[in-house]
Short mmCIF file of C-alpha atoms in Angstrom, two decimals:
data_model
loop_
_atom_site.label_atom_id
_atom_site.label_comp_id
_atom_site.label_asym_id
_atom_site.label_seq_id
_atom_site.Cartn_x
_atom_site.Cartn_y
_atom_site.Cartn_z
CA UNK A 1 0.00 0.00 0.00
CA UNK A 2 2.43 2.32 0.93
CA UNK A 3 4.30 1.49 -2.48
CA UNK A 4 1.13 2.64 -4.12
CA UNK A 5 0.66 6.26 -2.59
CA UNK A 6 4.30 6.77 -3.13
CA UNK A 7 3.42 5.82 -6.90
CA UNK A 8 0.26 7.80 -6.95
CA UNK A 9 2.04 10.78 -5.53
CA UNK A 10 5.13 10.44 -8.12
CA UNK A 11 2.61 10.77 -10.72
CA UNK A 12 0.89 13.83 -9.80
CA UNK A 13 4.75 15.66 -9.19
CA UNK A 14 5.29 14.50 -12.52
CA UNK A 15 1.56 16.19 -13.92
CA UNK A 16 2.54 19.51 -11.60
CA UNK A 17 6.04 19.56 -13.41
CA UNK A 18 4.65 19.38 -16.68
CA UNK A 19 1.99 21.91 -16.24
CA UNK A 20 5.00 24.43 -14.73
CA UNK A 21 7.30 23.44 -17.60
CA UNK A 22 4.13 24.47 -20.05
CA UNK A 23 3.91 27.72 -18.27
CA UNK A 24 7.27 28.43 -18.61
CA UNK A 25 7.13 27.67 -22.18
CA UNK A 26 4.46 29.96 -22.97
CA UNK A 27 5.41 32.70 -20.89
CA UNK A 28 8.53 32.93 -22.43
CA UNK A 29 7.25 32.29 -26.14
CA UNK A 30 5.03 35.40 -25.28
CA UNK A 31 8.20 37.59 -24.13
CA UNK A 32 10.20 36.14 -27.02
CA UNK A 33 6.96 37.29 -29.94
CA UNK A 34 7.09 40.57 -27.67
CA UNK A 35 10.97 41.70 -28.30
CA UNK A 36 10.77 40.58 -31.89
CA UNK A 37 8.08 42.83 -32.39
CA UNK A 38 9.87 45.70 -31.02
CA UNK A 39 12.84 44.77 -32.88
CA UNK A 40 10.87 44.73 -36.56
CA UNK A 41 9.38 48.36 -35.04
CA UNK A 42 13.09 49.65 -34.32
CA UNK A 43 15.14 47.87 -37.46
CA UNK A 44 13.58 50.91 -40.07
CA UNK A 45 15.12 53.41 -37.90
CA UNK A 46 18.34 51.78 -36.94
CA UNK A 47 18.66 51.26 -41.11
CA UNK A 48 18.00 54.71 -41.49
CA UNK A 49 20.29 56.45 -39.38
CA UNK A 50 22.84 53.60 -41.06
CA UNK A 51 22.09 55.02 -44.23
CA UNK A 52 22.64 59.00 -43.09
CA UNK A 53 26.21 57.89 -42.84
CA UNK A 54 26.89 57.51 -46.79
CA UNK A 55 30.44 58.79 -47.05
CA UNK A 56 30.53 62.31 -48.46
CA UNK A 57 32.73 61.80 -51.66
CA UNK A 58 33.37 61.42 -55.13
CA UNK A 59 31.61 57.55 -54.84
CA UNK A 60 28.28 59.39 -53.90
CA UNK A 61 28.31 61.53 -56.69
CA UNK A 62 28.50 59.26 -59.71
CA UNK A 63 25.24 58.95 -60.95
CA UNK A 64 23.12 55.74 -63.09
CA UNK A 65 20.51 55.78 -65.80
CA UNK A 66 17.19 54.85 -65.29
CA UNK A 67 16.54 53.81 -69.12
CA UNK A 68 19.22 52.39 -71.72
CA UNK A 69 22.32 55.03 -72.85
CA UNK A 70 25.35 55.02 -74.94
CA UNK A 71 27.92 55.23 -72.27
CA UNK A 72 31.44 54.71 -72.16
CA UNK A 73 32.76 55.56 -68.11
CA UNK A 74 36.41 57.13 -67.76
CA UNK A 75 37.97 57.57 -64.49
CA UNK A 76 40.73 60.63 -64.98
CA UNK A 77 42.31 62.46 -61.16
CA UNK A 78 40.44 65.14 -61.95
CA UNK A 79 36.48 63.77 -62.66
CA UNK A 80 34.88 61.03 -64.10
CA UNK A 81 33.03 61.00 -67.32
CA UNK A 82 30.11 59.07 -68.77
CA UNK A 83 31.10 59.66 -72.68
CA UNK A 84 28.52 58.92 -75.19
CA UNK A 85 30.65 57.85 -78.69
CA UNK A 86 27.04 58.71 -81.03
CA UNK A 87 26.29 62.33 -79.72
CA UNK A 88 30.41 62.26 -79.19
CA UNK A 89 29.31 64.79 -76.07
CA UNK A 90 29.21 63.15 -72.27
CA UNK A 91 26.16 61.98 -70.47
CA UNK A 92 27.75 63.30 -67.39
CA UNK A 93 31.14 64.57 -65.49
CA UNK A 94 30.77 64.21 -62.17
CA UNK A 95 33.56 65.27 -59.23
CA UNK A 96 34.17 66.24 -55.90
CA UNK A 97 36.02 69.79 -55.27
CA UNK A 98 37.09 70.83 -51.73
CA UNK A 99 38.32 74.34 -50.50
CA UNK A 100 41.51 73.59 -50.75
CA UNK A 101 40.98 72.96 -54.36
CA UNK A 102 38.95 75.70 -55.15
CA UNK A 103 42.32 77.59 -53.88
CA UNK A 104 44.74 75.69 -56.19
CA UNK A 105 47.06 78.40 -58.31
CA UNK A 106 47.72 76.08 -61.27
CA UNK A 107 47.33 79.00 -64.38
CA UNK A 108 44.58 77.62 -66.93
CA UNK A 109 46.48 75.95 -69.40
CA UNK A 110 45.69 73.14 -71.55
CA UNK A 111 45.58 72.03 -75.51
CA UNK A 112 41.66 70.80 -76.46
CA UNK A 113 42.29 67.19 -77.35
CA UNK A 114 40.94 64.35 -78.00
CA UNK A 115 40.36 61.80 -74.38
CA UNK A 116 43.47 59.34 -74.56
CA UNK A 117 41.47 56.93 -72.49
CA UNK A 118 38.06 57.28 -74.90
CA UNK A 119 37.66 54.17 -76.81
CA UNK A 120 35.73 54.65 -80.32
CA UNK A 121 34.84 57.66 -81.69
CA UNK A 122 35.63 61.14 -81.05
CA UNK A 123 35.70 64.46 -82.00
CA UNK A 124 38.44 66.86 -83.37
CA UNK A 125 39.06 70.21 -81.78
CA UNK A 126 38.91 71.04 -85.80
CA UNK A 127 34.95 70.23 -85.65
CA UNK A 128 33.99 73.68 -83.71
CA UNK A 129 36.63 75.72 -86.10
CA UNK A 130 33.84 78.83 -87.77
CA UNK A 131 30.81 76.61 -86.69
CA UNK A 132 29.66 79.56 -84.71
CA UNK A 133 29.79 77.67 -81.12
CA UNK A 134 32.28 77.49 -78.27
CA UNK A 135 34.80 74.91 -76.62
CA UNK A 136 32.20 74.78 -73.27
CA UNK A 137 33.65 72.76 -70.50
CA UNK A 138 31.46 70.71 -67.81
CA UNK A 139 34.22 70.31 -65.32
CA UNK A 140 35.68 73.97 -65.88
CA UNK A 141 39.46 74.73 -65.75
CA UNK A 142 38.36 77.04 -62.79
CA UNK A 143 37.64 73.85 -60.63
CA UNK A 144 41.17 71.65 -61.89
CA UNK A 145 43.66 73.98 -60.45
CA UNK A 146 44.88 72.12 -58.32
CA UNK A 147 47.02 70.28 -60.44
CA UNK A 148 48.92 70.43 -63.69
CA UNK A 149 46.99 67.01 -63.92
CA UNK A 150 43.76 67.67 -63.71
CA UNK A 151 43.98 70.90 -65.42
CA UNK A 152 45.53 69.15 -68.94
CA UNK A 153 42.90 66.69 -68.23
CA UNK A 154 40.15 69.29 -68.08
CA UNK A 155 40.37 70.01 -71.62
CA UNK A 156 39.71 66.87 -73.29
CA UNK A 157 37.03 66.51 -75.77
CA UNK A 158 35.17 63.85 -73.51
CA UNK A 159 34.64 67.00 -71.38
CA UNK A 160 33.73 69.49 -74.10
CA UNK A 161 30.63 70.09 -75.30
CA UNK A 162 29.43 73.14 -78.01
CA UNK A 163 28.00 75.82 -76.24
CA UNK A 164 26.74 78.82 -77.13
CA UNK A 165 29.78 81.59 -76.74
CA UNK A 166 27.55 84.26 -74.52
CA UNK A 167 26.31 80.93 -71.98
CA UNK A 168 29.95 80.17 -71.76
CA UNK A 169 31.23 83.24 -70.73
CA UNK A 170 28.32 85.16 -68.92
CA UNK A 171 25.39 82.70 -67.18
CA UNK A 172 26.77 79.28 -67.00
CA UNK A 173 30.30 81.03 -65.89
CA UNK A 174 28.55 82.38 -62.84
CA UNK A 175 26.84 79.13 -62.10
CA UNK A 176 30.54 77.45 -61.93
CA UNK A 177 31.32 80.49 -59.57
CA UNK A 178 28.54 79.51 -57.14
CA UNK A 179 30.07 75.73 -57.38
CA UNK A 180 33.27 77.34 -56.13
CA UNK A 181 31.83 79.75 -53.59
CA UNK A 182 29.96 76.97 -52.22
CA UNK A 183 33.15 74.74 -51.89
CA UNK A 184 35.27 76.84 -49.84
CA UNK A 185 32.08 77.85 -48.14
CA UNK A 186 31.04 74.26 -46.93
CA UNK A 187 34.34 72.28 -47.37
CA UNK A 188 33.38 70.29 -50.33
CA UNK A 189 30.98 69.84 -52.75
CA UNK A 190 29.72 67.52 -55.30
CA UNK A 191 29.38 68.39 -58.41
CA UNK A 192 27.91 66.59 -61.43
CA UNK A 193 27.37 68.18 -64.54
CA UNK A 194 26.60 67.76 -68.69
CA UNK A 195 23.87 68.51 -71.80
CA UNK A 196 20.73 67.91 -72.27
CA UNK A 197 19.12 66.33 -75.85
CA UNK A 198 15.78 66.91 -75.32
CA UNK A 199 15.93 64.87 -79.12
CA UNK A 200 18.69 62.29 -80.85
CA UNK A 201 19.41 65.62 -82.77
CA UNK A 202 19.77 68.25 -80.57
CA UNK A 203 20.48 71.51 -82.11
CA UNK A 204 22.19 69.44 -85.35
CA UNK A 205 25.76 68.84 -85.41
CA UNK A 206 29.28 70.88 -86.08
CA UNK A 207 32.17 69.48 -88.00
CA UNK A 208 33.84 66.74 -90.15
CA UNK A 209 32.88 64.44 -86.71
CA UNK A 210 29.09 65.52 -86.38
CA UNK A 211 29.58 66.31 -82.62
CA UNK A 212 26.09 67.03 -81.54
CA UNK A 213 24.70 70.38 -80.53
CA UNK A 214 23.02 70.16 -77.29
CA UNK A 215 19.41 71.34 -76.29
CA UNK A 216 21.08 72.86 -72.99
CA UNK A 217 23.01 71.98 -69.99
CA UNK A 218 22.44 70.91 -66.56
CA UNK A 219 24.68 71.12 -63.09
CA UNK A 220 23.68 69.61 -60.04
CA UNK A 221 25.16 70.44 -56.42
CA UNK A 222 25.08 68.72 -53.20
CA UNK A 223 26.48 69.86 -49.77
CA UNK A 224 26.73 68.12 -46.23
CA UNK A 225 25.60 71.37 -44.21
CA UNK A 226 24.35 69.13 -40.60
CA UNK A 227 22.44 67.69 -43.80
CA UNK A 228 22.65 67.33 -47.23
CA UNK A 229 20.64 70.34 -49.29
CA UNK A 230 21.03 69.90 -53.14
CA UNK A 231 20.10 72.11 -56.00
CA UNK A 232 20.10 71.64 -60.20
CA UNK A 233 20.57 74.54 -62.49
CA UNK A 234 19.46 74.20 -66.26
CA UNK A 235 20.18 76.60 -69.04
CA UNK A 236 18.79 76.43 -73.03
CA UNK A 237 21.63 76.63 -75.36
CA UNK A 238 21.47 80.24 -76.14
CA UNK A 239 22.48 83.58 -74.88
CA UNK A 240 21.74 83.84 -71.29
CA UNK A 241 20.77 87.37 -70.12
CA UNK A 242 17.90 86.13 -67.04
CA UNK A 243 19.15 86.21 -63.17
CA UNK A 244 21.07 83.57 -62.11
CA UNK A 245 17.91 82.58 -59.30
CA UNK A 246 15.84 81.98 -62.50
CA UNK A 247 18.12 78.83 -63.85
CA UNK A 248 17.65 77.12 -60.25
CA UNK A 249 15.49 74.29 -60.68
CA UNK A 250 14.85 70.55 -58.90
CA UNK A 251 17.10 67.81 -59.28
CA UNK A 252 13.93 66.20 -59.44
CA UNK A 253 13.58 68.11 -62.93
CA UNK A 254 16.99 67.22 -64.43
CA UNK A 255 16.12 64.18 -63.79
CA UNK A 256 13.41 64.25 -66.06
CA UNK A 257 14.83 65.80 -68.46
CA UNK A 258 18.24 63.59 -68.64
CA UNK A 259 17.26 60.03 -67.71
CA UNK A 260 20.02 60.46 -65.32
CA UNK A 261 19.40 59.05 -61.50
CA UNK A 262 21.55 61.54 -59.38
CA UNK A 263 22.87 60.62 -55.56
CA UNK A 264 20.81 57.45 -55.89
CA UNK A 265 22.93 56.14 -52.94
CA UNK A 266 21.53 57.88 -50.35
CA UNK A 267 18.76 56.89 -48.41
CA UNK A 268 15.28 57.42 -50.08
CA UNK A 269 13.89 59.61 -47.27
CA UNK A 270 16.74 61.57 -48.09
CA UNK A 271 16.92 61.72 -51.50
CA UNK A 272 13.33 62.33 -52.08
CA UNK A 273 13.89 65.40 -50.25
CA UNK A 274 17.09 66.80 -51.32
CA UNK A 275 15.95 66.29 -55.19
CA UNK A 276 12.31 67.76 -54.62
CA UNK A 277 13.11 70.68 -52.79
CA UNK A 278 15.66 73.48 -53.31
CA UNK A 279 16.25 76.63 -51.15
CA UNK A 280 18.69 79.21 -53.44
CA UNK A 281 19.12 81.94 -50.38
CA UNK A 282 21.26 78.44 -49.19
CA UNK A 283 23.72 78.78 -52.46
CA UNK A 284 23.78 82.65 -53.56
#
């Protein structure tokens, strides 16, 4: 008898065990679903702020196409160019330029040439000779002296485009001066820059080599002020007499216009932002 209360007892320890072991089991399931919940609420932010930290540099700045383009990428010291061989213009130049670059003394000096490192065709410097249109650079001389270097490098053809001669010296010379201001103002900024072909033909075409005329050109600018701010500036092809606040457009709209995804490596919080909304009392 005794053996069989000692039995009977063992059996209900072992029920009680069980029905704490359950407990425990649930209980912690519960905590566990609990902290995984606040974990999926909290992993959005923590990616976020991750993504705020995008290195400010020339990496940032290089830009990709959101439909299909003739492009030929060509890494020189001084910028890198997306060069398209069938308008024989770039798609893009894109660089970084600090203060201390925007100081450099190097005199302008350089021999228009054709890019050693352009595979395919190019243009001559021959092609603009009496066709009524400048030599306009996207990364100007102003912003490569800082080296002999980049400075030769700033006048190859892969970084030439025909511009009209007033733009070149009056409008679009100002908006490189803003670039500049801006640099030694902030540090560094980022700088990408080319035409626009609103059609394949553009304006029609100058010289033996049928280097396209473009529609206009672009510049886009993007600063780390406790924030990045960004702004685009577009001007037609012609003589540009306007003020300089009335070229200051969207990134957003170059966009548009180009094809051309700019700064696509920040976050997209960010970058919805800094390409939809401008403020030119920042850059001025």
């Amino acid at each position: 008898m005794t053996t069989g209360r000692k039995k009977k007892g063992t059996g209900k320890s072992r029920l009680y065990g069980f029905l704490f072991a359950v407990a425990i089991a649930i209980a912690v399931s519960c905590l566990t679903k609990k902290e995984g919940e606040q974990t999926q609420l909290q992993q959005p932010q923590q990616s976020a702020a991750a993504g705020h930290n995008v290195e400010f540099s020339i990496d940032l700045a290089i830009p990709q196409f959101t439909k299909a383009t003739e492009s030929q990428i060509v890494k020189h010291r001084g910028y890198t160019v997306s060069y398209n061989k069938k308008r024989k213009n770039p798609n893009w130049v894109a660089y970084e330029l600090t203060a201390e670059e925007a100081e450099g003394t190097v005199p302008r000096n350089g021999e228009f040439i054709p890019d050693p490192l352009v595979k395919g065709a190019q243009g001559d410097t021959r092609d603009y000779n009496n066709s009524g249109w400048t030599r306009g650079h996207h990364a100007p001389a102003g912003d490569m002296k800082w080296s002999e270097e980049s400075m030769t490098e700033s006048f190859y053809l892969s970084n030439i485009s025909p511009q009209n001669g007033n733009l070149n010296n009056g409008v679009w010379k100002y908006i490189e001066n803003i670039a500049r201001d801006n640099a030694l103002k902030y540090g560094k900024i980022l700088i990408v820059t080319g035409p626009v072909f609103t059609t394949e033909k553009g304006l029609g075409s100058i010289g033996r080599n049928r280097i396209l005329i473009p529609d206009g050109f672009y510049k886009v600018l993007l600063i780390d002020d406790d924030g990045y701010k960004g702004i685009g500036f577009y001007c037609d092809n012609v003589a540009g007499k306007n003020k300089l606040s009335s070229y200051a457009v969207s990134i957003d709209s170059i966009e548009k216009m180009t094809g051309i995804d700019f700064f696509h490596k920040l976050p997209d919080e960010v970058e919805d932002v800094v390409e939809s909304e401008y403020n030119w009392n920042v850059w001025r």
